[in-house]
């Protein structure tokens, strides 16, 4: 069994001196007595100055912290001191928001999956079945760790050690449990080195494996953790499994095989990839529905938002996570994106680039908040794109970021709606009442963060700060943070849910946006779709059973 090579969280290099190297000249100069006296005077003045300066420094600059404290994330590349002060204030503000979300959950929802911040009690949804598995605790672990909230992290770890049990008679979503629980536990393990997180991740993964017992090996959407019986969502076309669900397991499952030496996880996800590769794709597009009994596509609906989104994301990230050796994943990503660009991406009359949805040969000119993550994905995939199109994809990322910012800016609350149209004179605004809500989602801020990392254009920090202010003003309540039902109303009502992804993703991406690039550098870490960072498996670090290198 391999042990993980724990990676440095920051990319900082420690300068070294070669043995025997010295900064002093090798010859000795003979000084006269008066010169010696003057030198001594200068030296003692210098020492007094240093001591004085030390006492006038603010307290926290005297101690170098070796953990992930605020001091570690402050912005070396920021030019002006004023800007640096601004960013560190924003970082601190982000920690304050996390504290409020966490403390509220700790007080009113502890052990429940999520929190009702208005009713001040626990909350859950059907994705967790009727389980009470502390989804918020597991999802928030790495954010707490990264922000240096160590007492809270310890508290969470203790709860996990004593209470997190997967032998429950609950029918859960395989996808959601994978990205939030397995992803969250693995990231916590890699960051902290605490074995318990790995052990729990593997226990849970074992419980998910029966979901793959279908005639095709395409997993069911849901599985009962106790009985292992699986089934699909009643609403899915023709009894199908969902592309974004069975296509968003790769990162976590490859890490499970890496950590345990058990090839089963790797084989399951590679089987899905192989099966998809053999199938015909209408217009080169992947439909969102696939029947796990027949192996046939359901309705021809393609989207880069809900139902499709993270399938494309995981193709790119499989390549990145393999230290760019999984070229099959990269090629599949490139082909998929090429077809998406051809059929789904358009410019509105007002000049906004948007990604629509393809429904049975027809383009719906509507974009979801979920789709906004794609700006970051395009930027992340720019390097390594075919035909030297890196500039093009970075530009596409910037255009999507701009469109999504417009969807926020054109509302009363300055928070983005769930879906917005580009039709009949409409530009980036929601039309239907049931598309006007904002449920603390991260995708727009996620794209700002990736764009910031790749361009350092200050507008992305500015846009992120606008989102912080709006969330604080309209979503913060005494019992935590709540989603709002209508972003176009100056007097919105709350949905009374603090989603676990608000702590896992939204607050983490905001924190990273105002932090140094050296915090979790993208050359070493790949974020799963729930913003849980997993290390790149550098060559020589990994021998996957069944991988090319072994054959
Ligand atoms: C998260 O759970 C993940 O980002 C997922 O991929 C889709 N969206 C939600 C948050 O909006």
Coordinates of C-alpha atoms and ligand atoms in Angstrom, one line a residue:
X1 CA 0.0 0.0 0.0
X2 CA 1.3 3.4 -0.9
X3 CA 1.3 6.3 1.6
X4 CA 0.5 9.7 0.3
X5 CA 3.3 12.1 -0.4
X6 CA 1.9 15.1 1.5
X7 CA 2.5 18.1 -0.7
X8 CA 3.4 21.5 0.6
X9 CA 0.3 23.6 0.7
X10 CA 2.1 26.6 -0.4
X11 CA 4.5 26.7 -3.4
X12 CA 7.0 28.8 -1.5
X13 CA 10.6 27.9 -2.0
X14 CA 13.2 28.1 0.8
X15 CA 16.4 29.6 -0.4
X16 CA 19.5 27.6 0.3
X17 CA 23.1 28.4 0.5
X18 CA 25.6 26.0 -0.9
X19 CA 28.0 24.5 1.7
X20 CA 30.9 26.9 2.3
X21 CA 29.2 29.8 0.6
X22 CA 29.7 33.1 2.3
X23 CA 28.6 36.6 1.6
X24 CA 31.8 38.0 3.1
X25 CA 34.9 38.8 1.1
X26 CA 37.8 36.4 1.7
X27 CA 40.5 39.0 2.3
X28 CA 40.8 40.8 5.6
X29 CA 41.1 44.5 5.7
X30 CA 43.2 46.1 8.5
X31 CA 41.3 49.0 10.1
X32 CA 42.7 51.8 12.1
X33 CA 41.4 52.4 15.7
X34 CA 39.3 55.5 14.8
X35 CA 37.7 53.6 11.9
X36 CA 36.9 50.7 14.2
X37 CA 35.2 53.1 16.6
X38 CA 33.0 54.7 13.9
X39 CA 32.1 51.2 12.7
X40 CA 31.1 50.2 16.2
X41 CA 29.0 53.3 16.5
X42 CA 27.1 52.6 13.3
X43 CA 26.6 49.0 14.3
X44 CA 25.1 49.8 17.7
X45 CA 22.8 52.5 16.1
X46 CA 21.6 49.8 13.7
X47 CA 21.0 47.3 16.5
X48 CA 19.0 49.9 18.5
X49 CA 16.9 50.7 15.4
X50 CA 16.1 47.0 14.8
X51 CA 15.0 46.5 18.4
X52 CA 12.9 49.6 18.3
X53 CA 11.2 48.5 15.0
X54 CA 10.4 45.1 16.5
X55 CA 8.5 46.7 19.4
X56 CA 6.5 48.9 17.1
X57 CA 5.5 46.1 14.8
X58 CA 1.9 44.8 15.2
X59 CA 1.8 41.7 17.4
X60 CA 1.1 39.2 14.7
X61 CA 4.1 40.0 12.5
X62 CA 6.5 39.0 15.2
X63 CA 5.7 35.3 15.1
X64 CA 6.0 33.2 12.0
X65 CA 3.1 30.8 11.9
X66 CA 3.8 27.4 10.4
X67 CA 0.1 26.6 10.0
X68 CA -2.3 28.1 7.6
X69 CA -2.8 31.4 9.2
X70 CA -3.9 34.7 7.7
X71 CA -0.3 35.8 7.6
X72 CA 0.5 33.0 5.3
X73 CA -1.9 33.9 2.6
X74 CA -1.2 37.6 2.2
X75 CA -0.6 38.6 -1.3
X76 CA 3.1 38.9 -2.3
X77 CA 2.3 40.0 -5.8
X78 CA 0.2 43.0 -4.9
X79 CA 1.9 46.1 -5.9
X80 CA 0.6 48.9 -3.6
X81 CA 0.5 48.7 0.2
X82 CA -3.1 50.1 0.0
X83 CA -4.2 47.2 -2.1
X84 CA -2.5 44.7 0.1
X85 CA -4.3 46.1 3.2
X86 CA -7.6 45.9 1.3
X87 CA -7.1 42.2 0.3
X88 CA -6.0 41.2 3.8
X89 CA -9.1 42.8 5.2
X90 CA -11.2 40.8 2.7
X91 CA -9.4 37.6 3.7
X92 CA -10.3 38.3 7.4
X93 CA -13.8 39.2 6.4
X94 CA -14.1 35.8 4.7
X95 CA -13.0 34.0 7.8
X96 CA -15.6 36.0 9.8
X97 CA -18.3 34.8 7.4
X98 CA -17.1 31.2 7.7
X99 CA -17.2 31.5 11.5
X100 CA -20.7 32.8 11.4
X101 CA -21.9 30.0 9.1
X102 CA -20.0 27.4 11.2
X103 CA -20.9 28.6 14.6
X104 CA -24.6 28.8 13.7
X105 CA -24.6 25.3 12.4
X106 CA -22.6 24.2 15.5
X107 CA -25.3 25.8 17.7
X108 CA -28.5 24.9 15.9
X109 CA -27.9 22.1 13.4
X110 CA -24.9 20.0 14.8
X111 CA -24.9 16.5 13.4
X112 CA -27.8 17.2 10.9
X113 CA -26.8 17.4 7.3
X114 CA -27.6 21.1 6.9
X115 CA -29.1 24.1 8.8
X116 CA -32.3 26.1 8.7
X117 CA -30.9 29.4 9.7
X118 CA -34.3 31.1 10.3
X119 CA -36.0 28.3 12.1
X120 CA -32.7 27.6 13.8
X121 CA -32.8 23.8 13.5
X122 CA -31.3 21.0 11.4
X123 CA -32.2 20.5 7.7
X124 CA -31.8 17.7 5.1
X125 CA -32.9 17.0 1.5
X126 CA -33.5 13.8 -0.5
X127 CA -30.0 13.6 -1.8
X128 CA -29.0 12.4 1.7
X129 CA -32.0 10.1 2.0
X130 CA -33.2 10.1 5.6
X131 CA -29.7 9.9 7.0
X132 CA -28.2 12.3 9.5
X133 CA -24.6 12.2 8.5
X134 CA -23.4 15.7 9.3
X135 CA -22.9 16.7 5.6
X136 CA -22.0 20.3 6.6
X137 CA -19.3 19.0 9.0
X138 CA -17.6 16.9 6.3
X139 CA -18.1 19.4 3.5
X140 CA -16.6 22.2 5.7
X141 CA -13.5 20.4 7.0
X142 CA -10.9 21.6 4.5
X143 CA -12.2 25.2 4.4
X144 CA -11.8 25.3 8.2
X145 CA -8.3 23.9 7.9
X146 CA -7.3 26.2 5.1
X147 CA -8.6 29.2 7.0
X148 CA -6.6 28.2 10.1
X149 CA -9.8 27.6 12.2
X150 CA -8.1 24.8 14.1
X151 CA -10.4 24.6 17.1
X152 CA -13.4 24.2 14.8
X153 CA -11.5 21.7 12.7
X154 CA -10.7 19.6 15.8
X155 CA -14.3 19.8 16.9
X156 CA -15.3 18.5 13.5
X157 CA -12.8 15.7 13.6
X158 CA -14.0 14.6 17.0
X159 CA -17.6 14.4 15.7
X160 CA -16.5 12.4 12.7
X161 CA -14.4 10.0 14.9
X162 CA -17.3 9.4 17.3
X163 CA -20.4 9.7 15.2
X164 CA -19.9 9.3 11.4
X165 CA -21.4 5.9 10.6
X166 CA -22.4 4.8 7.2
X167 CA -24.3 1.6 8.2
X168 CA -27.6 3.4 7.9
X169 CA -30.8 2.4 6.1
X170 CA -30.8 5.5 3.9
X171 CA -31.0 5.9 0.1
X172 CA -28.5 8.5 -0.8
X173 CA -27.3 10.1 -4.1
X174 CA -24.1 8.4 -5.2
X175 CA -22.9 11.6 -6.9
X176 CA -23.6 13.9 -4.0
X177 CA -22.1 11.6 -1.4
X178 CA -19.1 11.1 -3.6
X179 CA -18.3 14.8 -4.2
X180 CA -19.2 16.1 -0.7
X181 CA -18.3 13.2 1.6
X182 CA -15.6 11.2 -0.1
X183 CA -14.1 14.4 -1.7
X184 CA -14.3 16.2 1.6
X185 CA -12.8 13.4 3.6
X186 CA -10.0 12.8 1.1
X187 CA -9.1 16.5 1.0
X188 CA -9.1 16.7 4.8
X189 CA -6.8 13.6 4.9
X190 CA -4.3 15.1 2.4
X191 CA -4.3 18.4 4.2
X192 CA -4.1 17.3 7.8
X193 CA -2.6 13.8 7.5
X194 CA -5.2 12.5 10.0
X195 CA -5.8 8.8 9.2
X196 CA -9.4 8.8 10.4
X197 CA -10.5 10.8 7.3
X198 CA -9.0 8.2 4.9
X199 CA -10.5 5.4 6.9
X200 CA -14.0 6.9 6.7
X201 CA -13.7 7.8 3.0
X202 CA -12.9 4.1 2.2
X203 CA -15.7 2.8 4.4
X204 CA -18.1 5.0 2.6
X205 CA -16.7 4.1 -0.9
X206 CA -17.3 0.4 -0.1
X207 CA -21.0 1.3 0.5
X208 CA -21.3 3.0 -2.8
X209 CA -19.8 0.1 -4.9
X210 CA -23.1 -1.9 -5.1
X211 CA -24.5 1.1 -7.1
X212 CA -22.4 -0.2 -10.0
X213 CA -24.2 -3.5 -10.2
X214 CA -26.2 -2.7 -13.3
X215 CA -26.2 -4.6 -16.7
X216 CA -23.9 -1.9 -18.2
X217 CA -21.8 -0.9 -15.2
X218 CA -23.2 2.6 -15.4
X219 CA -24.2 3.2 -11.7
X220 CA -27.6 4.0 -10.4
X221 CA -28.2 7.5 -9.2
X222 CA -29.1 6.4 -5.7
X223 CA -28.1 3.5 -3.5
X224 CA -29.3 2.3 -0.1
X225 CA -26.2 2.4 2.1
X226 CA -27.5 -0.6 4.1
X227 CA -29.0 -3.0 1.5
X228 CA -26.9 -1.9 -1.5
X229 CA -30.1 -1.7 -3.6
X230 CA -29.9 1.0 -6.3
X231 CA -32.3 2.9 -8.4
X232 CA -32.7 6.0 -10.5
X233 CA -34.5 9.3 -10.0
X234 CA -38.2 9.0 -11.0
X235 CA -37.9 12.3 -13.0
X236 CA -35.0 11.2 -15.2
X237 CA -35.8 10.5 -18.9
X238 CA -36.5 6.9 -19.6
X239 CA -35.2 5.5 -16.3
X240 CA -31.8 6.9 -17.1
X241 CA -28.7 7.7 -15.0
X242 CA -27.4 11.3 -15.3
X243 CA -24.2 12.2 -17.2
X244 CA -23.0 14.7 -14.6
X245 CA -23.6 12.1 -11.8
X246 CA -22.0 8.9 -13.2
X247 CA -19.4 11.1 -14.9
X248 CA -18.3 12.8 -11.7
X249 CA -16.6 10.0 -9.8
X250 CA -13.3 9.8 -11.5
X251 CA -11.1 12.0 -9.3
X252 CA -12.2 10.6 -6.0
X253 CA -12.2 7.0 -7.2
X254 CA -8.6 7.2 -8.7
X255 CA -7.5 8.6 -5.3
X256 CA -9.2 5.7 -3.5
X257 CA -7.3 3.2 -5.5
X258 CA -4.1 5.1 -5.0
X259 CA -4.6 5.2 -1.3
X260 CA -5.8 1.6 -0.8
X261 CA -4.2 -0.3 -3.6
X262 CA -7.7 -1.7 -4.3
X263 CA -8.1 -1.6 -8.1
X264 CA -11.9 -1.8 -8.0
X265 CA -12.5 2.0 -7.8
X266 CA -10.2 2.7 -10.7
X267 CA -11.7 -0.1 -12.8
X268 CA -15.3 1.2 -12.2
X269 CA -14.6 4.7 -13.5
X270 CA -12.4 3.5 -16.4
X271 CA -15.2 1.2 -17.4
X272 CA -17.6 4.1 -17.6
X273 CA -15.1 6.0 -19.7
X274 CA -14.6 3.1 -22.2
X275 CA -18.3 2.6 -22.5
X276 CA -18.9 6.2 -23.4
X277 CA -16.1 6.3 -25.9
X278 CA -17.8 3.5 -27.9
X279 CA -21.1 5.3 -28.1
X280 CA -22.4 7.5 -31.0
X281 CA -22.8 11.1 -30.0
X282 CA -25.5 13.1 -31.8
X283 CA -23.6 16.1 -33.3
X284 CA -20.6 15.2 -31.2
X285 CA -22.6 16.1 -28.1
X286 CA -23.1 14.0 -25.0
X287 CA -26.8 13.7 -24.0
X288 CA -27.5 14.1 -20.3
X289 CA -29.4 10.8 -19.9
X290 CA -28.1 7.2 -20.3
X291 CA -30.1 4.1 -19.4
X292 CA -28.0 1.8 -17.2
X293 CA -30.0 -1.3 -18.3
X294 CA -29.9 -0.8 -22.1
X295 CA -26.8 1.4 -22.5
X296 CA -28.8 3.7 -24.7
X297 CA -29.1 7.5 -24.5
X298 CA -32.4 8.9 -23.2
X299 CA -33.7 12.3 -24.3
X300 CA -31.2 14.3 -26.4
X301 CA -30.7 17.1 -24.0
X302 CA -27.1 18.5 -23.6
X303 CA -26.1 21.1 -21.1
X304 CA -23.0 22.5 -19.5
X305 CA -25.1 23.4 -16.5
X306 CA -27.2 21.0 -14.4
X307 CA -27.2 17.4 -15.5
X308 CA -24.1 17.7 -17.6
X309 CA -21.6 20.2 -16.0
X310 CA -19.1 18.3 -13.9
X311 CA -18.8 15.4 -16.5
X312 CA -16.8 17.9 -18.7
X313 CA -15.0 19.3 -15.6
X314 CA -13.8 15.8 -14.6
X315 CA -12.4 15.0 -18.0
X316 CA -10.1 18.0 -17.8
X317 CA -9.3 17.4 -14.2
X318 CA -8.5 13.7 -14.7
X319 CA -5.8 14.9 -17.1
X320 CA -4.5 17.6 -14.7
X321 CA -4.6 15.2 -11.7
X322 CA -2.6 12.6 -13.6
X323 CA 0.2 15.2 -14.1
X324 CA -1.1 15.6 -17.6
X325 CA -0.3 11.9 -18.5
X326 CA -3.9 10.8 -19.0
X327 CA -4.1 12.1 -22.6
X328 CA -7.2 10.0 -23.3
X329 CA -9.1 12.2 -20.8
X330 CA -7.7 15.4 -22.3
X331 CA -8.6 14.3 -25.9
X332 CA -12.2 13.4 -24.8
X333 CA -12.4 16.8 -23.1
X334 CA -11.1 18.7 -26.2
X335 CA -13.6 16.9 -28.5
X336 CA -16.5 17.5 -26.2
X337 CA -15.7 21.2 -25.8
X338 CA -15.3 21.6 -29.5
X339 CA -18.8 20.3 -30.1
X340 CA -20.2 22.5 -27.3
X341 CA -18.6 25.5 -28.8
X342 CA -20.0 24.7 -32.2
X343 CA -23.6 24.1 -31.0
X344 CA -24.2 25.7 -27.6
X345 CA -22.1 28.8 -27.3
X346 CA -23.4 32.0 -28.9
X347 CA -23.2 35.8 -28.6
X348 CA -26.3 37.7 -27.6
X349 CA -27.5 40.8 -29.5
X350 CA -26.0 42.9 -26.7
X351 CA -22.6 41.1 -27.2
X352 CA -22.7 38.8 -24.2
X353 CA -21.3 35.3 -24.7
X354 CA -23.5 32.6 -23.3
X355 CA -23.8 28.8 -23.2
X356 CA -27.3 27.6 -24.1
X357 CA -28.8 24.2 -23.9
X358 CA -29.4 21.8 -26.7
X359 CA -32.8 20.1 -26.7
X360 CA -33.6 17.6 -29.5
X361 CA -31.9 19.6 -32.2
X362 CA -32.9 23.0 -30.9
X363 CA -30.9 25.6 -29.0
X364 CA -32.5 27.0 -25.9
X365 CA -31.0 30.5 -25.3
X366 CA -31.0 30.1 -21.5
X367 CA -28.0 29.8 -19.2
X368 CA -28.0 28.5 -15.6
X369 CA -26.0 29.8 -12.6
X370 CA -24.5 26.3 -12.5
X371 CA -23.2 26.8 -16.1
X372 CA -21.1 29.8 -14.9
X373 CA -18.5 27.4 -13.5
X374 CA -17.5 26.8 -17.2
X375 CA -15.6 30.2 -17.3
X376 CA -13.1 28.8 -14.8
X377 CA -13.0 25.5 -16.6
X378 CA -12.2 27.0 -20.0
X379 CA -9.4 29.1 -18.3
X380 CA -8.1 26.0 -16.5
X381 CA -8.0 24.0 -19.8
X382 CA -6.5 26.8 -21.9
X383 CA -2.9 25.5 -21.3
X384 CA -2.6 22.3 -23.2
X385 CA -5.5 23.0 -25.6
X386 CA -5.1 21.7 -29.2
X387 CA -3.9 23.9 -32.1
X388 CA -2.4 26.4 -29.7
X389 CA -5.8 27.9 -28.8
X390 CA -4.8 28.8 -25.2
X391 CA -5.5 32.5 -25.8
X392 CA -8.9 31.7 -27.3
X393 CA -10.0 29.6 -24.2
X394 CA -8.7 32.1 -21.7
X395 CA -10.7 34.8 -23.6
X396 CA -13.8 32.5 -23.6
X397 CA -13.4 32.1 -19.8
X398 CA -13.2 35.9 -19.5
X399 CA -16.3 36.3 -21.6
X400 CA -18.3 33.8 -19.6
X401 CA -17.1 35.5 -16.3
X402 CA -18.3 38.8 -17.7
X403 CA -21.7 37.4 -18.7
X404 CA -22.2 35.8 -15.3
X405 CA -21.2 39.0 -13.6
X406 CA -23.8 40.8 -15.7
X407 CA -26.4 38.3 -14.5
X408 CA -25.6 39.5 -10.9
X409 CA -25.3 43.1 -11.8
X410 CA -28.7 43.3 -13.5
X411 CA -30.6 42.2 -10.3
X412 CA -31.8 44.3 -7.4
X413 CA -29.8 42.4 -4.8
X414 CA -26.6 42.0 -7.0
X415 CA -26.9 38.3 -6.6
X416 CA -27.3 36.0 -9.6
X417 CA -30.6 34.2 -10.5
X418 CA -30.7 30.4 -10.9
X419 CA -31.2 30.8 -14.7
X420 CA -31.2 33.7 -17.1
X421 CA -32.3 34.2 -20.7
X422 CA -31.0 35.7 -23.9
X423 CA -34.2 35.9 -25.9
X424 CA -36.8 38.4 -27.2
X425 CA -34.8 41.5 -26.1
X426 CA -33.8 39.9 -22.8
X427 CA -30.2 39.8 -21.8
X428 CA -28.9 37.8 -18.8
X429 CA -32.1 38.2 -16.7
X430 CA -34.5 35.5 -15.3
X431 CA -38.0 35.5 -16.6
X432 CA -39.9 32.7 -14.7
X433 CA -40.5 33.3 -11.1
X434 CA -39.1 29.8 -10.2
X435 CA -35.7 30.8 -11.7
X436 CA -35.2 34.0 -9.7
X437 CA -33.7 32.4 -6.6
X438 CA -30.2 32.5 -5.3
X439 CA -29.3 29.6 -3.0
X440 CA -25.7 30.6 -2.0
X441 CA -24.2 28.8 -5.0
X442 CA -20.5 29.1 -5.8
X443 CA -20.1 28.8 -9.6
X444 CA -19.7 32.5 -10.4
X445 CA -17.2 33.1 -7.6
X446 CA -15.4 29.9 -8.6
X447 CA -14.9 31.4 -12.1
X448 CA -13.8 34.7 -10.7
X449 CA -11.1 32.9 -8.7
X450 CA -9.8 30.9 -11.7
X451 CA -9.8 34.0 -13.9
X452 CA -7.9 35.9 -11.1
X453 CA -5.3 33.1 -10.9
X454 CA -4.7 33.1 -14.6
X455 CA -4.9 36.9 -15.3
X456 CA -4.5 38.9 -12.1
X457 CA -7.0 41.3 -13.5
X458 CA -8.2 43.2 -10.4
X459 CA -11.7 43.3 -11.7
X460 CA -12.2 39.7 -10.6
X461 CA -11.4 40.6 -7.0
X462 CA -13.7 43.6 -7.3
X463 CA -16.6 41.4 -8.6
X464 CA -15.9 38.9 -5.8
X465 CA -16.1 41.7 -3.2
X466 CA -19.4 42.8 -4.7
X467 CA -20.7 39.3 -4.1
X468 CA -19.4 39.3 -0.5
X469 CA -21.2 42.5 0.2
X470 CA -24.5 41.3 -1.3
X471 CA -24.3 38.0 0.5
X472 CA -23.6 39.7 3.8
X473 CA -26.4 42.2 3.2
X474 CA -29.2 39.9 2.0
X475 CA -28.4 36.4 3.0
X476 CA -26.9 36.8 6.5
X477 CA -29.3 36.3 9.3
X478 CA -28.8 35.8 13.0
X479 CA -28.8 32.0 12.6
X480 CA -26.4 31.7 9.7
X481 CA -26.8 32.4 5.9
X482 CA -29.9 31.7 3.9
X483 CA -30.8 31.6 0.2
X484 CA -33.2 34.1 -1.1
X485 CA -36.3 33.4 -3.3
X486 CA -36.2 36.5 -5.6
X487 CA -33.0 38.4 -6.5
X488 CA -35.2 41.1 -8.3
X489 CA -37.2 42.0 -5.2
X490 CA -35.9 44.6 -2.8
X491 CA -37.8 42.8 -0.1
X492 CA -36.9 39.1 -0.7
X493 CA -38.0 36.2 1.3
X494 CA -35.6 33.6 2.6
X495 CA -35.6 29.9 1.6
X496 CA -34.3 29.1 5.1
X497 CA -31.5 26.7 4.0
X498 CA -27.8 27.1 4.6
X499 CA -26.4 24.7 2.0
X500 CA -23.3 22.7 2.9
X501 CA -21.7 23.8 -0.4
X502 CA -21.8 27.4 0.9
X503 CA -19.1 26.4 3.4
X504 CA -17.3 23.9 1.1
X505 CA -17.2 26.1 -2.0
X506 CA -18.6 29.6 -1.9
X507 CA -16.6 30.7 1.1
X508 CA -13.5 28.8 0.1
X509 CA -13.3 30.3 -3.3
X510 CA -13.9 33.8 -1.9
X511 CA -11.1 33.2 0.6
X512 CA -8.8 31.9 -2.2
X513 CA -9.7 34.9 -4.4
X514 CA -8.2 37.3 -1.9
X515 CA -5.3 35.1 -0.9
X516 CA -1.9 34.5 -2.4
X517 CA -1.5 32.2 -5.4
X518 CA 0.9 30.2 -3.3
X519 CA -2.0 28.9 -1.2
X520 CA -2.9 25.6 -2.9
X521 CA -1.1 26.3 -6.2
X522 CA -2.8 24.8 -9.2
X523 CA 0.3 22.9 -10.3
X524 CA 0.0 20.7 -7.2
X525 CA -3.7 20.7 -6.4
X526 CA -6.8 19.9 -8.4
X527 CA -10.2 20.9 -6.9
X528 CA -13.0 18.4 -7.2
X529 CA -16.4 19.7 -8.2
X530 CA -17.3 20.5 -4.6
X531 CA -14.0 22.6 -4.2
X532 CA -12.2 19.9 -2.3
X533 CA -8.5 20.0 -3.2
X534 CA -6.8 16.7 -4.1
X535 CA -3.1 16.5 -4.9
X536 CA -1.8 15.9 -8.4
X537 CA -0.5 12.4 -8.6
X538 CA 2.9 13.1 -10.0
X539 CA 4.6 10.4 -12.1
X540 CA 6.8 8.2 -10.0
X541 CA 4.4 8.8 -7.1
X542 CA 1.8 6.4 -8.4
X543 CA 1.5 3.0 -10.0
X544 CA -2.1 2.4 -10.6
X545 CA -3.1 -1.2 -11.0
X546 CA -4.2 -1.7 -14.5
X547 CA -2.7 1.6 -15.7
X548 CA -0.6 1.9 -18.8
X549 CA 2.6 2.1 -16.8
X550 CA 2.0 -1.4 -15.4
X551 CA 1.0 -3.2 -18.6
Ligands
LIG1 C1 -22.2 21.7 -5.8 O1 -22.6 20.7 -5.0 C2 -21.2 21.2 -6.9 O2 -20.5 22.3 -7.4 C3 -21.9 20.5 -8.0 O3 -21.0 20.1 -9.0 C4 -23.0 21.3 -8.6 N1 -23.4 22.4 -7.8 C5 -23.4 22.4 -6.4 C6 -23.4 23.9 -5.9 O4 -24.1 24.7 -6.7

